[in-house]
Short mmCIF file of C-alpha atoms and ligand atoms in Angstrom, two decimals:
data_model
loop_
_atom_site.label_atom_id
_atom_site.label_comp_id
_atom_site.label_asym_id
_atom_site.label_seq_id
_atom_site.Cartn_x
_atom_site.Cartn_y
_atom_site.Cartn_z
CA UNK U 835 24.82 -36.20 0.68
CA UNK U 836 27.83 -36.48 -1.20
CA UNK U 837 28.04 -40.25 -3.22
CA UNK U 838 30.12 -41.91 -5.84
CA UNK U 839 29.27 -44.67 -7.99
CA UNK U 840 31.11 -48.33 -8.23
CA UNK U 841 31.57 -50.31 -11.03
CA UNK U 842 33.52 -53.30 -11.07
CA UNK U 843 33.78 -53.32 -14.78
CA UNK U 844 34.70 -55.34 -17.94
CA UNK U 845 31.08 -57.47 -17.71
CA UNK U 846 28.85 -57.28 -21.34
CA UNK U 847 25.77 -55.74 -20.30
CA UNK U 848 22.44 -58.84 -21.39
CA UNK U 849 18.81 -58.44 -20.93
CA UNK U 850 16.25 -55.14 -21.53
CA UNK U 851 15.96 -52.27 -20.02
CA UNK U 852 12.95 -49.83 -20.21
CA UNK U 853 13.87 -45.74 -21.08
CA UNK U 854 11.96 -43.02 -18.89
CA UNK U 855 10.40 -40.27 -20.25
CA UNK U 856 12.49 -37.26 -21.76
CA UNK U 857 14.20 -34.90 -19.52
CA UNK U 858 14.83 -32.27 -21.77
CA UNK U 859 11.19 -32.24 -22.78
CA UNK U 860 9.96 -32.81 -18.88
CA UNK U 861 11.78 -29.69 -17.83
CA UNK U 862 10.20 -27.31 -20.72
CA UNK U 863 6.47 -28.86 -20.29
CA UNK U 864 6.55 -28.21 -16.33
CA UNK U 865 7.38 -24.60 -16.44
CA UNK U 866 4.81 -24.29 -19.68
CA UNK U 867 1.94 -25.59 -17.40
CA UNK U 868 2.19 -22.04 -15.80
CA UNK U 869 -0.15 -21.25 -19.05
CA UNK U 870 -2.44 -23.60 -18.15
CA UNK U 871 -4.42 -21.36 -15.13
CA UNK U 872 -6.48 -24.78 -14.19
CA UNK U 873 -4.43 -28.28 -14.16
CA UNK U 874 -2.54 -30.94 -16.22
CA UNK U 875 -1.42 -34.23 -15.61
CA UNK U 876 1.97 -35.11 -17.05
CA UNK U 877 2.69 -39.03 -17.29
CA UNK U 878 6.19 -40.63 -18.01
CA UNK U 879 8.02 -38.40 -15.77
CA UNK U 880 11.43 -38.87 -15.14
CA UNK U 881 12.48 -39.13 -11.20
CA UNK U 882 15.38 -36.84 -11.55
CA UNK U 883 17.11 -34.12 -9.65
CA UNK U 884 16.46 -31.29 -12.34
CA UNK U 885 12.30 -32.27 -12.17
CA UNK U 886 12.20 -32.35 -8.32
CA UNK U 887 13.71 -29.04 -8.39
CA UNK U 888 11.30 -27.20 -10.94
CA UNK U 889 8.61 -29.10 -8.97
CA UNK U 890 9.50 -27.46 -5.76
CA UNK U 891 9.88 -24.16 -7.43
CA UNK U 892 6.26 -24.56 -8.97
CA UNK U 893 4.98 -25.35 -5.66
CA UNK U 894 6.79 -22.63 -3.93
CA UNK U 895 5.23 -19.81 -6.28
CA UNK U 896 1.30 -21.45 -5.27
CA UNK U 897 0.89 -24.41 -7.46
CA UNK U 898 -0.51 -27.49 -6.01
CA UNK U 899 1.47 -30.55 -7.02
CA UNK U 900 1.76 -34.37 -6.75
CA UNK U 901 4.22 -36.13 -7.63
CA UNK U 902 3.29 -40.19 -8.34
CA UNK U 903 5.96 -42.68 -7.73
CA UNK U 904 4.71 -44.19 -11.23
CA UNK U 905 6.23 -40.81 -13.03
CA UNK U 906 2.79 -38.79 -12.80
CA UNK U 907 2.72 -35.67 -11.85
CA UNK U 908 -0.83 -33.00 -11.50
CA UNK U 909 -0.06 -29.59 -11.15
CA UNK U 910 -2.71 -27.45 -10.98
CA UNK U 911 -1.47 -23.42 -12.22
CA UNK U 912 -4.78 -21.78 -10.43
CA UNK U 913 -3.54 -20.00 -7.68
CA UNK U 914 0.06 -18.94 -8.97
CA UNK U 915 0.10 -15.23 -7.98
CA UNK U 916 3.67 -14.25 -8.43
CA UNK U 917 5.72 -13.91 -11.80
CA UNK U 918 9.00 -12.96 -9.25
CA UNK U 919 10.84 -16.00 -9.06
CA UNK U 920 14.03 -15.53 -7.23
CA UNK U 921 14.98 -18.29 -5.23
CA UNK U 922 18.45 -20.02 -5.24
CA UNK U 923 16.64 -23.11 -6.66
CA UNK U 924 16.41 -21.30 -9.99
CA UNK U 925 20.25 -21.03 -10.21
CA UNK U 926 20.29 -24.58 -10.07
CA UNK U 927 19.18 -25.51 -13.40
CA UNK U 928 19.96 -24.26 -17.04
CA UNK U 929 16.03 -25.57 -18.08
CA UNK U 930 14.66 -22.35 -15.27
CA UNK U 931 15.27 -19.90 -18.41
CA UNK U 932 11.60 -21.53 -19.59
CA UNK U 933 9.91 -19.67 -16.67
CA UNK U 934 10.87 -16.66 -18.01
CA UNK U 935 8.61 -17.38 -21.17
CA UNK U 936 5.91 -18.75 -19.08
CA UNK U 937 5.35 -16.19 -16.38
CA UNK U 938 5.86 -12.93 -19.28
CA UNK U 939 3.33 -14.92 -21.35
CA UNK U 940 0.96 -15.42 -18.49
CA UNK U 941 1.35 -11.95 -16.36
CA UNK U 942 2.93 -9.57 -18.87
CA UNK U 943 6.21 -9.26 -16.84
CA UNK U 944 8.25 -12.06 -15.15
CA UNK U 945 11.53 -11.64 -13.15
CA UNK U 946 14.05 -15.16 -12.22
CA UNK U 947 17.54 -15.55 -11.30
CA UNK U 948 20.14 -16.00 -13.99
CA UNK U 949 19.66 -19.85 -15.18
CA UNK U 950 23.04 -22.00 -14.04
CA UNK U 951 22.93 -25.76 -15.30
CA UNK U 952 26.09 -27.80 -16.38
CA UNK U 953 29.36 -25.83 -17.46
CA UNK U 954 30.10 -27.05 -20.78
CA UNK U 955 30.63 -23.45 -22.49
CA UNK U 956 29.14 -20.01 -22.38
CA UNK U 957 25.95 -21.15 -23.31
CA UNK U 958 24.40 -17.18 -23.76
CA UNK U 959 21.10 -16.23 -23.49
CA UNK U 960 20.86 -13.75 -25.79
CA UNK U 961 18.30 -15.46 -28.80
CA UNK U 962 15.70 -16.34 -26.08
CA UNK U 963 16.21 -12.27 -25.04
CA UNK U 964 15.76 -11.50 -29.03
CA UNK U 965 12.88 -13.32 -28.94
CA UNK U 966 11.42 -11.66 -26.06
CA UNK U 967 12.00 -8.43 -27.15
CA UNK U 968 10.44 -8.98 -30.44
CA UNK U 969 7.61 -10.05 -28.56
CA UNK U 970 6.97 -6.83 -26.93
CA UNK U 971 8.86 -7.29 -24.14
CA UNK U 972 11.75 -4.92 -22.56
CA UNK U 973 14.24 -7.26 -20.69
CA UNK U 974 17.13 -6.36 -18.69
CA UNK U 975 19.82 -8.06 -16.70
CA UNK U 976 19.69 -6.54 -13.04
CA UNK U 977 21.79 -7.99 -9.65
CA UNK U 978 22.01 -11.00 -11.64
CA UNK U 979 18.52 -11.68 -12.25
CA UNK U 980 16.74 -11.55 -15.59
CA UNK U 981 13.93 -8.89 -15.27
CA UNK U 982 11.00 -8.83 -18.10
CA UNK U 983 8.12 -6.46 -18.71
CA UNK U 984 5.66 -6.41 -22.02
CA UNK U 985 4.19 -3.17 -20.95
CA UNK U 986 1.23 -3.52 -23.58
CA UNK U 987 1.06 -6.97 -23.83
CA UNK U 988 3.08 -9.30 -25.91
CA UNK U 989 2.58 -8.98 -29.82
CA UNK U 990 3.22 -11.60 -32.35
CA UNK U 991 6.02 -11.21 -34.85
CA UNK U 992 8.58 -12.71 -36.95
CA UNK U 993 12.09 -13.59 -35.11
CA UNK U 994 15.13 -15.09 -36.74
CA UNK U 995 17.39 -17.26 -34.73
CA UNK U 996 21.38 -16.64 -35.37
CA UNK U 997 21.86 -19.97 -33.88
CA UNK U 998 19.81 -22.80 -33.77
CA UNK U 999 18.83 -23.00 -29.90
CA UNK U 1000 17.02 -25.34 -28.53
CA UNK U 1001 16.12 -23.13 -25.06
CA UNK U 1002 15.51 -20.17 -27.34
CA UNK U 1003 13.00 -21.81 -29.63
CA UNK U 1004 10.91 -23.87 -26.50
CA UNK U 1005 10.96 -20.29 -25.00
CA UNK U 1006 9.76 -18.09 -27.63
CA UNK U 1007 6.98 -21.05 -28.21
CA UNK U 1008 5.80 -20.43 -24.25
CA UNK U 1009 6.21 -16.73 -24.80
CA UNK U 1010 4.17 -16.35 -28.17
CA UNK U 1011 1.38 -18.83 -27.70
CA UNK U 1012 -1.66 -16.71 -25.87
CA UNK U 1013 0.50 -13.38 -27.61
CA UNK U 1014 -1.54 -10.84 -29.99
CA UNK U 1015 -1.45 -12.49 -33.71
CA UNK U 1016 0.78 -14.33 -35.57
CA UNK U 1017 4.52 -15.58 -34.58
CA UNK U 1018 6.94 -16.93 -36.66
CA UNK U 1019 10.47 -18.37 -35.14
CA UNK U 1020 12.86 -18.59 -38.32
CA UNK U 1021 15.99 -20.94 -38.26
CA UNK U 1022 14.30 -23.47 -35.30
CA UNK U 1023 15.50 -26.20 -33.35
CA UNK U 1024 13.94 -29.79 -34.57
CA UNK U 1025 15.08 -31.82 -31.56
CA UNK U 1026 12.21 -34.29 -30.78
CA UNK U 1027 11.87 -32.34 -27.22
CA UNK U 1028 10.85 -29.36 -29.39
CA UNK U 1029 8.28 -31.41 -30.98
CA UNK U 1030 7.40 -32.64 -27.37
CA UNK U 1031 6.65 -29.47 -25.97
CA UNK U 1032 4.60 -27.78 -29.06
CA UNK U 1033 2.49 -30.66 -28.79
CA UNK U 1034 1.85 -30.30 -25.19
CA UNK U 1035 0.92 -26.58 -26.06
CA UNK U 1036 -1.36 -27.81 -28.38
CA UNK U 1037 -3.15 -30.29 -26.31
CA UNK U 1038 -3.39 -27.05 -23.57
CA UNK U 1039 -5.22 -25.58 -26.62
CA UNK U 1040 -2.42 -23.42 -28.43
CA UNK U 1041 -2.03 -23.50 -32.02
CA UNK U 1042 1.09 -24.20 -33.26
CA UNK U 1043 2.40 -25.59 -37.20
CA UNK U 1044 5.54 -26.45 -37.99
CA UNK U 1045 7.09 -27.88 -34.87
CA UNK U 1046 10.01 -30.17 -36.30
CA UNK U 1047 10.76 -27.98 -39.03
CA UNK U 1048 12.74 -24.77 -39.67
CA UNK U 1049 10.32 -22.65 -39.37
CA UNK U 1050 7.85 -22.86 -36.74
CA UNK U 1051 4.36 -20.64 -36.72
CA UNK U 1052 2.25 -20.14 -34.21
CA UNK U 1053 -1.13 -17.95 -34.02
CA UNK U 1054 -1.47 -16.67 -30.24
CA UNK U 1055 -4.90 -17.52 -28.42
CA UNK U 1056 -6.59 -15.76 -25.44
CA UNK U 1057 -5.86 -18.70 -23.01
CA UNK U 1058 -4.95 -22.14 -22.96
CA UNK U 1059 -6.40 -24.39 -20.69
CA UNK U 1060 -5.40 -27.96 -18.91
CA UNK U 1061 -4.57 -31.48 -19.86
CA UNK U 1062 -3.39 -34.49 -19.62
CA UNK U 1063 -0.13 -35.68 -21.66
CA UNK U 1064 2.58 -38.12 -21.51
CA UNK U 1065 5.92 -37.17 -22.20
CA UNK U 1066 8.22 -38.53 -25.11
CA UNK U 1067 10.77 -41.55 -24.50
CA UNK U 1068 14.65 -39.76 -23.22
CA UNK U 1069 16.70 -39.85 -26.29
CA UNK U 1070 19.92 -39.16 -24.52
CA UNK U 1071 19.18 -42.07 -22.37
CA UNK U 1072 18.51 -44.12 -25.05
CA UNK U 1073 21.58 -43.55 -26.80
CA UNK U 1074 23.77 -43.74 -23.33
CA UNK U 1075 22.11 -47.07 -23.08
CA UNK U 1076 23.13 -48.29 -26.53
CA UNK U 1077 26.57 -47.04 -25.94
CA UNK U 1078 26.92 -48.83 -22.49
CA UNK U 1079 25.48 -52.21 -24.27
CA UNK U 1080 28.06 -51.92 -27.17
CA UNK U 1081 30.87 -50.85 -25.30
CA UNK U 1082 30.99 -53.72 -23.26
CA UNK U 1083 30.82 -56.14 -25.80
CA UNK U 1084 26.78 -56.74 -25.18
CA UNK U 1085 23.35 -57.65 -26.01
CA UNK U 1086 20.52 -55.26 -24.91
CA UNK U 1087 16.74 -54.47 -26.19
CA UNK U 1088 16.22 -50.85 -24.96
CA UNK U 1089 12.80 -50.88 -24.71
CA UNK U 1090 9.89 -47.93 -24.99
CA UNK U 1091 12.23 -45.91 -27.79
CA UNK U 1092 11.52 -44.05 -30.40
CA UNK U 1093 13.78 -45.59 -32.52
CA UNK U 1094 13.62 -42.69 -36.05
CA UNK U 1095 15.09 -39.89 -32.69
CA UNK U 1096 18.37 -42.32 -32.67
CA UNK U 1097 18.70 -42.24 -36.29
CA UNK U 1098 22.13 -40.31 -35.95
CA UNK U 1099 23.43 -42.76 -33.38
CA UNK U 1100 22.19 -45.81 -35.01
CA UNK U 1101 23.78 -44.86 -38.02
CA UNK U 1102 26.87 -43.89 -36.71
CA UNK U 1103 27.16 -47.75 -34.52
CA UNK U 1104 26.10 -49.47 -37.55
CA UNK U 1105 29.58 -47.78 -39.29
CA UNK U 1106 31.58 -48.80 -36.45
CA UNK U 1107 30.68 -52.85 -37.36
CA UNK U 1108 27.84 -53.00 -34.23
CA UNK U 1109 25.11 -54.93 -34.80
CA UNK U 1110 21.36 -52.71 -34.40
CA UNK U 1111 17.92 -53.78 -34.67
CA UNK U 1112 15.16 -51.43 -34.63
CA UNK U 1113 11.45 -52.54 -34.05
CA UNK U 1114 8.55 -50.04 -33.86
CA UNK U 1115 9.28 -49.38 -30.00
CA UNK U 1116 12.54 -50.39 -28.96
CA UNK U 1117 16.46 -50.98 -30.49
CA UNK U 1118 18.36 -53.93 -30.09
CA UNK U 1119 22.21 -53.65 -30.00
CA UNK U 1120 24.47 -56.64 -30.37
CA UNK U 1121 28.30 -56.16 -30.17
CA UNK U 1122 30.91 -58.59 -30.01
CA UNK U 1123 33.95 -57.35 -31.21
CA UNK U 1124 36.15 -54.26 -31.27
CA UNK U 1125 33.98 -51.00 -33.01
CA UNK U 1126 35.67 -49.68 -36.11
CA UNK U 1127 37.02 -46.28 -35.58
CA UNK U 1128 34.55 -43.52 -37.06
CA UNK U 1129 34.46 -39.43 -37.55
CA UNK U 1130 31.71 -37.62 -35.23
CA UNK U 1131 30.62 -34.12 -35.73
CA UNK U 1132 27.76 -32.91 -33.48
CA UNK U 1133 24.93 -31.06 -35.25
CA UNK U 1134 21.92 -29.93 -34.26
CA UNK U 1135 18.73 -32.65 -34.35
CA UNK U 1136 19.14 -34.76 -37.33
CA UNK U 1137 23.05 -34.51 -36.50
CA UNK U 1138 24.46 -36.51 -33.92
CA UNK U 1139 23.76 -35.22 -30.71
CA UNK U 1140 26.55 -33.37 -28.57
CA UNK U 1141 24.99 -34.64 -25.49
CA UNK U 1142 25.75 -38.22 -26.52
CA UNK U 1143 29.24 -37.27 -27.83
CA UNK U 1144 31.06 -37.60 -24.40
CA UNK U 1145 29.35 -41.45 -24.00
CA UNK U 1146 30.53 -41.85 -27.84
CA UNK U 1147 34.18 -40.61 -27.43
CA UNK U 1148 34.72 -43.14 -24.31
CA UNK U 1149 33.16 -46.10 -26.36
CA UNK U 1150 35.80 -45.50 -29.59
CA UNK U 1151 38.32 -45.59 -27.13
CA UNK U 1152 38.68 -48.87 -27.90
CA UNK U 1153 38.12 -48.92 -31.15
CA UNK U 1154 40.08 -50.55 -33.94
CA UNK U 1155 41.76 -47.45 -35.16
CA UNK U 1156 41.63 -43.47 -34.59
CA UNK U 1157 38.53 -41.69 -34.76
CA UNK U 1158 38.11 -38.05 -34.98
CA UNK U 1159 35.07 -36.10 -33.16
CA UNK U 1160 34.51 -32.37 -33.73
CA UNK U 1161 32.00 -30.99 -30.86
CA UNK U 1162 30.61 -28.05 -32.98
CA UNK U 1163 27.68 -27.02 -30.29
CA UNK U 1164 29.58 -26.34 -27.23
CA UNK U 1165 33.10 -25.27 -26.34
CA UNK U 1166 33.98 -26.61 -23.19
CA UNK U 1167 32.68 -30.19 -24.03
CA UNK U 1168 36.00 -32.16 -23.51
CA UNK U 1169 35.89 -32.28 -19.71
CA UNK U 1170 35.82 -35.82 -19.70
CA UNK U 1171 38.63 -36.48 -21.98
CA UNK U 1172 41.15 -36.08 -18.49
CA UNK U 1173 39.43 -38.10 -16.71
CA UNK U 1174 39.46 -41.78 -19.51
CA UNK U 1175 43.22 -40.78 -19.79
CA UNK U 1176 43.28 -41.77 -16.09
CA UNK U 1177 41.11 -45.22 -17.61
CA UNK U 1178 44.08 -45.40 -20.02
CA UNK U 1179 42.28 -43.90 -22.81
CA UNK U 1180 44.59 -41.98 -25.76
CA UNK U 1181 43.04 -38.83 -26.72
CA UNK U 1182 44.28 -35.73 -27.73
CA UNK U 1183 42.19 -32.35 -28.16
CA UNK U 1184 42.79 -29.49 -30.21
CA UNK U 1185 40.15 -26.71 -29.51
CA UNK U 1186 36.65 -28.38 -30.61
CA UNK U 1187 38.67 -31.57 -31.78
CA UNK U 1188 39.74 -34.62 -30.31
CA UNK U 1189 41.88 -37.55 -31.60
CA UNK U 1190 40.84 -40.93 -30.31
CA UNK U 1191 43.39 -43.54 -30.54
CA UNK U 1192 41.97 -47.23 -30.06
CA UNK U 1193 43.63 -48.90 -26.95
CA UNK U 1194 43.43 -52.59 -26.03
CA UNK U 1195 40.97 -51.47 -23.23
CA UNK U 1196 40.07 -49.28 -20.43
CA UNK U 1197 41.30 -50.15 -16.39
CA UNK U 1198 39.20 -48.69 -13.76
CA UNK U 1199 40.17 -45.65 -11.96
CA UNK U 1200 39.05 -43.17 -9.70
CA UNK U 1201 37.60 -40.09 -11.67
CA UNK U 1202 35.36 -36.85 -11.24
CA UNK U 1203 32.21 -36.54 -13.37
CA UNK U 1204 32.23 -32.59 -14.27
CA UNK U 1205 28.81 -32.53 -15.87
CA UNK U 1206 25.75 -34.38 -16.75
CA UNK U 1207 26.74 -36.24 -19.82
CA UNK U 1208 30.71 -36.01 -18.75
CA UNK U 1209 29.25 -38.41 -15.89
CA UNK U 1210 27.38 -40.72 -17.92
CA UNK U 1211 30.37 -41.28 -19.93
CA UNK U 1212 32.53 -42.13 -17.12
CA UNK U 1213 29.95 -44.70 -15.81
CA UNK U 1214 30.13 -46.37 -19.66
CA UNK U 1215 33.64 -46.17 -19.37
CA UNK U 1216 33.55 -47.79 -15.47
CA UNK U 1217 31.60 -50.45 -17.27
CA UNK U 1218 34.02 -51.58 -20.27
CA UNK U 1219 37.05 -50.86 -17.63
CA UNK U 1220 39.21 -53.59 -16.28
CA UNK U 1221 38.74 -53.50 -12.50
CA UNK U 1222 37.16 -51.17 -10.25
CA UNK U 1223 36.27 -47.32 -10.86
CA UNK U 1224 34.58 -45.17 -8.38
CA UNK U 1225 32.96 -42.37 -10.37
CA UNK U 1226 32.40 -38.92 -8.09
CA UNK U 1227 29.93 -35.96 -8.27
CA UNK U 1228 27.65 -38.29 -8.95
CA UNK U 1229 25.39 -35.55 -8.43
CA UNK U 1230 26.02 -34.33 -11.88
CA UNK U 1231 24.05 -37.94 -13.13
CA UNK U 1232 21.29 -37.52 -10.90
CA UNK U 1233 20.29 -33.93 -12.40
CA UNK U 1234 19.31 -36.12 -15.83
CA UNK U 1235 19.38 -39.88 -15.48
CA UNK U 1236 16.58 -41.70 -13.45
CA UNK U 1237 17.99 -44.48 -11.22
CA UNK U 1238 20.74 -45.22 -13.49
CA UNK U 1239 22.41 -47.65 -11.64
CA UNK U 1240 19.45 -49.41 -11.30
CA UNK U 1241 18.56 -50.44 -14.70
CA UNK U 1242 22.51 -50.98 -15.47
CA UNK U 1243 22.14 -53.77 -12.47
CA UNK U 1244 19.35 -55.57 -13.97
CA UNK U 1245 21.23 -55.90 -17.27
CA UNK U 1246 24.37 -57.29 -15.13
CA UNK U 1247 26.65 -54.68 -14.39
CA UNK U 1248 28.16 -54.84 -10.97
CA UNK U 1249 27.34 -51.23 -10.15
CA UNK U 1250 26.84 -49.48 -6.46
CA UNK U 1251 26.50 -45.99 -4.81
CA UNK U 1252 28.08 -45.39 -2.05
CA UNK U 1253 28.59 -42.36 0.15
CA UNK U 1254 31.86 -40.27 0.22
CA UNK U 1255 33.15 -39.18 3.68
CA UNK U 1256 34.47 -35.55 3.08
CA UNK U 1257 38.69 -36.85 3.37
CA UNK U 1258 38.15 -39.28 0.36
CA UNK U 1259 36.59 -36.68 -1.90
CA UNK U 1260 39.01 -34.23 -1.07
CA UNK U 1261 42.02 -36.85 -2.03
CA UNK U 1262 40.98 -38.30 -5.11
CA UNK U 1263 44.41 -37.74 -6.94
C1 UD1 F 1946 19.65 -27.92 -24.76
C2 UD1 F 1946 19.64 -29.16 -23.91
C3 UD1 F 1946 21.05 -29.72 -23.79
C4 UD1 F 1946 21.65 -29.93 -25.17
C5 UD1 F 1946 21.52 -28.69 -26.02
C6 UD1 F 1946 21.95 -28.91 -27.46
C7 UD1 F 1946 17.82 -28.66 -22.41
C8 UD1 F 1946 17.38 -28.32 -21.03
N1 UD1 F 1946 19.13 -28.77 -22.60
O1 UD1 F 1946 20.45 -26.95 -24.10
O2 UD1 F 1946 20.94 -30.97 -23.10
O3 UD1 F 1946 23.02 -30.22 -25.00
O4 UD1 F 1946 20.17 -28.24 -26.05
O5 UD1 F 1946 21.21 -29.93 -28.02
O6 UD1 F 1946 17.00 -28.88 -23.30
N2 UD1 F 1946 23.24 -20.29 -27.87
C9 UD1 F 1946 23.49 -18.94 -28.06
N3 UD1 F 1946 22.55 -18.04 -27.61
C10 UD1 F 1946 21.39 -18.44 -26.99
C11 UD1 F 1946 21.16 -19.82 -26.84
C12 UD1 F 1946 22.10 -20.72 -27.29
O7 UD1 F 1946 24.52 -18.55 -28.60
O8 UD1 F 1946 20.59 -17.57 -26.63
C13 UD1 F 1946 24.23 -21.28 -28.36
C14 UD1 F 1946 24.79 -22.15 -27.24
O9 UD1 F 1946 25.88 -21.53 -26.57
C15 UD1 F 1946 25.19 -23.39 -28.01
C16 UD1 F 1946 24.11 -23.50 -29.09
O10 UD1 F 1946 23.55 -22.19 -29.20
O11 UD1 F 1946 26.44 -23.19 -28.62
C17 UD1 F 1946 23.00 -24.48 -28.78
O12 UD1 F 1946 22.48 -24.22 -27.51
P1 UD1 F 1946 20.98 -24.58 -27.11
O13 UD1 F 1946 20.36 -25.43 -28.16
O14 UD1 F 1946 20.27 -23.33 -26.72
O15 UD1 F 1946 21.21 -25.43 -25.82
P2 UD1 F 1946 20.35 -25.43 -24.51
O16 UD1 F 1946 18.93 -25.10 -24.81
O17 UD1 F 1946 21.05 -24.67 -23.45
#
């Protein structure tokens, strides 16, 4: 079904609002349980497009798995017979390169559809391959699926990353945990998700140091076995939350946060004059007047995050001055910059840079989400906006946010879905 959001906007968000559990980190640790050969029960689960779909994949290659409506979810990895997983559902998701790791690492060879997920740049594959390969494993690209063999089993060994990947490093983890001796993965991603799922390995049993740092080490085992975790607090969510609470002007407790993974964002609202409070488990932003224009650069975890850049740019687009944000992870990351010029916003890009202009405000309008994050920062901007906005591809939201609308309606907002007959989409402007 194809649905829009509605947001009358231009009311300050008040009250507290709860943050799920980690979608980035959910859709590593579901493919990992693979590994497991007996079964785990994940807790803190978000309810989210991307999760139902690696949940019907798991299912569909012979796991048994429920699905709680409190976030829970047991899988049991017994009966899996099949590292061949083919089916369109795989093209639906960036996060289905992880199976690759899994099934080599649990049946020596492993074959999926290329990965698709959101379109906001190349985004290669070639460091997870690298890794792979220095594994052991021989991997080609065949009638666009991604074919992998380790012929005599996969061997620990040293691999340097050229960029700092998150997918990579999670993937290289899954591949090297039950390998022969000693891994190391040089140049790392430290995102908390990372973290996340090297501590789920552990708990199946896997030994792993280093997991936060540059360089992460891990000594392979024979097998890992199941258990019971609960994932980490969403970050991204987090910060879209704090975003949509400053940006229109309100006062919000995010709850269940870790607040030292918002450091970046924290530090950047606190420069733009907004008022935030951090207690052991939850943030509490306070706004009530115009941000001050800052400079953003997105970095890899401790930088500022580039999936919370497109919420940022539409909140300092009515700041008190021009800000400057440089999007150094991804390419195409600007998508939503067209779309808050139809809000009124004034922003220029050049390449990887955009020039943010502070305007009086924001008027509502109606506007296309292109991508995950591209959507979330349309619905902050449908919130701060004068007057109505009807945000489509909604769908784009629903791969990563759980009940969004929801939790923006007990803080206030007026905010609906609604379903889009076929003429409507096609004439948006
Ligand atoms: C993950 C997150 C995504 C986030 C991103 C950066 C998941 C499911 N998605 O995406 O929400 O925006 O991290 O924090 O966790 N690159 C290569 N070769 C590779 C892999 C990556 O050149 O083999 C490049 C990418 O094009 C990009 C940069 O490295 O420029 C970082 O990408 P990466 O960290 O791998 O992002 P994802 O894991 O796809």
């Amino acid at each position: 079904m194809n649905e829009k959001i509605v947001i009358k906007g231009g009311i300050p968000l008040k009250g507290t609002v709860d943050v799920t559990g980690a979608k980035n980190a959910a859709v590593a640790i579901l493919p990992a349980t693979i590994l497991a050969r007996g079964t785990c029960v994940i807790e803190n689960l978000p309810r989210i497009a991307d999760v139902l779909i690696i949940k019907r994949i798991l299912a569909e290659i012979g796991a048994e798995v429920e699905f709680d409506d409190d976030g829970t979810m047991t899988v049991d990895t017994t009966n899996i017979n099949t590292s061949n997983v083919t089916m369109n559902l795989v093209k639906r998701m960036r996060a289905s390169y992880y199976l690759l790791g899994a099934l080599l690492s649990r049946f020596g060879e492993a074959q999926i559809n290329l990965p698709g997920g959101c379109a906001i740049g190349e985004r290669p594959i070639d460091q997870h391959i690298k890794g792979m390969e220095a594994l052991g494993a021989e991997v080609r690209t065949e009638y666009g699926m991604l074919k992998a063999k380790a012929p005599n089993g996969l061997v620990g060994s040293d691999v340097y990353l050229d960029v700092v990947s998150v997918g990579a490093t999670i993937n290289i983890m899954l591949a090297a945990v039950c390998a022969k001796g000693q891994t190391s993965i040089v140049n790392a991603a430290k995102e908390p998700h990372v973290v996340d799922v090297a501590n789920f390995l552990v708990c199946m049993g896997a030994k792993i140091k280093g997991a936060g740092t540059d360089v992460i080490r891990i000594t392979g085992v024979e097998k890992l076995h199941g258990c019971n975790y609960s994932i980490i607090p969403d970050q991204i969510e987090t910060g879209t939350l704090m975003i949509a609470a400053a940006a229109t002007r309100g006062d919000v407790v995010i709850k269940n946060v870790i607040p030292t993974h918002m450091e970046a964002l924290s530090a950047k609202m606190v420069e733009m004059g907004i008022d935030v409070q951090e207690g052991a488990d939850f943030i509490h932003i306070k706004c009530d007047k115009k941000p001050k224009a800052v400079k953003i650069k997105t970095m890899p975890y401790p930088g500022f995050p580039t999936d919370l850049q497109q919420p940022a740019t539409v909140l300092l687009s009515t700041a008190e001055g021009t800000s400057m944000i440089v999007e150094s992870i991804f390419e195409s990351r600007f998508k939503h910059i067209s779309e808050i010029r139809r809000m009124g916003a004034k922003v220029t890009t050049d390449d990887r840079v955009a020039v943010v202009e502070g305007v009086e405000r924001l008027t509502g309008a109606p506007v296309r989400a292109t991508d995950l994050r591209a959507g979330a920062a349309l619905i902050v901007a449908g919130l701060m906006a004068d007057g109505v906005t009807e945000i489509h591809n909604i769908k784009y939201v629903d791969r990563g946010y759980d009940h969004i609308e929801d939790k923006l309606k007990k803080l206030g907002a007026d905010i609906r879905r609604e379903e889009v007959i076929r003429e409507e989409a096609d004439d948006l402007y």
